[in-house]
Amino acid sequence: LLAFIEEAPRLLSVMCLVGGACLSFNGLLGALDVFQVFDHAIYYVMNLYAIFFGMVTVVTELHADTTPELHRTFFGVQKWMYQWAKGLTTLWGRGLFNIFQGALAYVGSGTMGFGMLLGVYMIVMGVVYIYLHWRSPGGSTLQNDYIRIDS
C-alpha cells in the first residue's frame, strides 16, 4: 500500500506537518472557549473539526526519515488512514484537503487573527501540492489503456 503513495518533497511535508499541528492547536484554543457553544455553535464545531483535520494532516505527513519516533508510533494509524482515505495518498488529494482546511480556518477566524494567517498558509500549501501533481511526469498525461477516438 505505501508503495502507491505519491511522494512530495520532504520540506513540503514538514511544512504541512507544522501547519497541521498549528491548526490543531488553534482549534484547541477555540474549543476551550466553552461559552462559545451557546453564542456561536457553528464556530465551536468548526474548531472541533480543525482539531481533527489538523491531526489527520500531522499523521499523514509523518515520515520515517524526518520524524522517526512519531512515525513508528503512528504508523498503524497512518496505514489505516491511507486505506480508508485514498485521496490522501495522492498529491492532488492532499492538496485539496489542505485547501479545504485552510478555507475552514480562514472562514472560522476573526479579522486578521492567527487562524486567518494559518488558513492562507494551508491554502498555499495545498496549491503547491496540486502544482506538484500536475508538474510530475504522470500527472496530466492520458493513460494508454483508454480507447481514443480521433475525427
C-alpha positions as a printed NumPy array, in Angstrom:
array([[  0.   ,   0.   ,   0.   ],
       [  2.717,   2.5  ,   0.917],
       [  4.363,   1.984,  -2.49 ],
       [  1.381,   3.653,  -4.185],
       [  1.607,   6.908,  -2.242],
       [  2.768,   9.9  ,  -4.26 ],
       [  5.719,  11.476,  -2.519],
       [  6.205,  15.186,  -2.031],
       [  9.49 ,  16.904,  -1.195],
       [ 10.294,  16.412,   2.484],
       [ 10.409,  20.143,   3.147],
       [  6.814,  20.49 ,   1.929],
       [  5.755,  17.539,   4.085],
       [  7.407,  19.07 ,   7.143],
       [  5.797,  22.449,   6.405],
       [  2.366,  20.8  ,   6.143],
       [  3.028,  18.794,   9.312],
       [  3.771,  22.033,  11.171],
       [  0.683,  23.633,   9.617],
       [ -1.472,  20.695,  10.736],
       [ -0.099,  20.905,  14.274],
       [ -0.818,  24.651,  14.328],
       [ -4.341,  24.033,  13.023],
       [ -4.979,  21.554,  15.83 ],
       [ -3.549,  23.947,  18.397],
       [ -5.602,  26.863,  17.06 ],
       [ -8.724,  24.69 ,  17.06 ],
       [ -7.992,  23.572,  20.61 ],
       [ -7.719,  27.184,  21.771],
       [-11.084,  27.91 ,  20.163],
       [-12.656,  24.767,  21.611],
       [-11.515,  25.648,  25.134],
       [-13.837,  28.656,  24.991],
       [-16.862,  26.589,  26.051],
       [-19.1  ,  29.662,  26.277],
       [-18.83 ,  29.88 ,  22.516],
       [-21.063,  26.782,  22.299],
       [-24.083,  28.814,  23.313],
       [-23.337,  32.016,  21.406],
       [-21.669,  30.756,  18.23 ],
       [-22.178,  26.997,  17.986],
       [-21.023,  26.797,  14.366],
       [-17.602,  28.263,  15.213],
       [-17.254,  25.824,  18.085],
       [-17.998,  22.9  ,  15.749],
       [-15.54 ,  24.312,  13.204],
       [-12.853,  24.373,  15.91 ],
       [-13.524,  20.718,  16.686],
       [-13.184,  19.873,  13.003],
       [ -9.955,  21.9  ,  12.85 ],
       [ -8.514,  19.814,  15.693],
       [ -9.416,  16.581,  13.906],
       [ -8.284,  17.66 ,  10.429],
       [ -5.047,  19.065,  11.818],
       [ -4.31 ,  15.735,  13.486],
       [ -5.089,  13.919,  10.223],
       [ -2.589,  16.193,   8.454],
       [  0.089,  15.534,  11.073],
       [ -0.347,  11.757,  10.824],
       [ -0.436,  11.883,   7.018],
       [  2.799,  13.887,   6.772],
       [  4.851,  11.723,   9.152],
       [  7.878,  10.069,   7.526],
       [ 10.461,   7.71 ,   8.953],
       [ 13.407,   9.846,   7.868],
       [ 12.152,  13.17 ,   9.297],
       [ 10.285,  12.124,  12.461],
       [ 11.288,   8.502,  13.195],
       [  9.798,   8.184,  16.689],
       [  6.45 ,   9.717,  15.774],
       [  6.325,   7.733,  12.543],
       [  6.907,   4.484,  14.407],
       [  4.226,   5.389,  16.959],
       [  1.566,   6.355,  14.429],
       [  2.442,   4.   ,  11.561],
       [ -0.605,   1.783,  12.167],
       [ -2.924,   4.796,  12.207],
       [ -1.265,   6.171,   9.076],
       [ -1.704,   2.851,   7.264],
       [ -5.37 ,   2.706,   8.304],
       [ -5.936,   6.275,   7.09 ],
       [ -4.342,   5.508,   3.735],
       [ -6.701,   2.535,   3.324],
       [ -9.853,   4.463,   4.2  ],
       [ -8.966,   7.887,   2.782],
       [ -7.322,   7.036,  -0.531],
       [ -7.344,  10.688,  -1.592],
       [ -4.627,  11.399,   0.961],
       [ -2.278,   9.075,  -0.92 ],
       [ -2.133,  11.402,  -3.942],
       [ -0.594,  14.835,  -4.244],
       [ -3.791,  16.367,  -5.617],
       [ -5.841,  14.747,  -2.834],
       [ -3.61 ,  16.161,  -0.118],
       [ -3.648,  19.487,  -1.931],
       [ -7.442,  19.644,  -1.952],
       [ -7.537,  18.558,   1.698],
       [ -5.101,  21.334,   2.661],
       [ -7.093,  23.903,   0.678],
       [-10.258,  22.751,   2.457],
       [ -8.578,  23.011,   5.861],
       [ -7.182,  26.413,   5.018],
       [-10.575,  27.682,   3.901],
       [-12.135,  26.335,   7.102],
       [ -9.505,  28.083,   9.237],
       [ -9.809,  31.309,   7.236],
       [-13.601,  31.47 ,   7.462],
       [-13.679,  30.417,  11.108],
       [-11.207,  33.011,  12.337],
       [-11.672,  36.592,  13.357],
       [-10.399,  39.555,  11.417],
       [ -6.637,  39.286,  10.871],
       [ -6.228,  36.642,  13.524],
       [ -3.809,  33.731,  13.698],
       [ -6.441,  31.472,  12.146],
       [ -6.696,  33.696,   9.09 ],
       [ -2.927,  33.633,   8.525],
       [ -2.864,  29.894,   9.134],
       [ -5.713,  29.441,   6.654],
       [ -3.831,  31.307,   3.939],
       [ -0.7  ,  29.266,   4.739],
       [ -2.563,  25.956,   4.364],
       [ -4.243,  27.098,   1.146],
       [ -0.811,  27.932,  -0.293],
       [  0.499,  24.509,   0.772],
       [ -2.472,  22.89 ,  -0.963],
       [ -1.85 ,  24.841,  -4.153],
       [  1.804,  23.739,  -4.093],
       [  0.708,  20.09 ,  -3.755],
       [ -1.633,  20.424,  -6.741],
       [  1.107,  22.156,  -8.733],
       [  3.489,  19.274,  -7.954],
       [  0.865,  16.787,  -9.11 ],
       [  0.45 ,  18.477, -12.492],
       [  4.186,  19.004, -12.863],
       [  5.001,  15.344, -12.224],
       [  5.553,  13.096, -15.278],
       [  2.315,  11.124, -14.881],
       [  0.206,  13.99 , -13.576],
       [ -1.625,  15.14 , -16.665],
       [ -0.925,  12.505, -19.299],
       [ -3.56 ,  10.258, -20.776],
       [ -3.439,   6.596, -19.93 ],
       [ -2.727,   4.243, -22.82 ],
       [ -5.484,   1.78 , -21.961],
       [ -8.283,   4.155, -22.935],
       [ -9.937,   3.963, -26.32 ],
       [ -9.029,   7.042, -28.304],
       [-11.438,   8.328, -30.913],
       [ -9.939,  10.676, -33.479],
       [-12.035,  12.504, -36.01 ]])
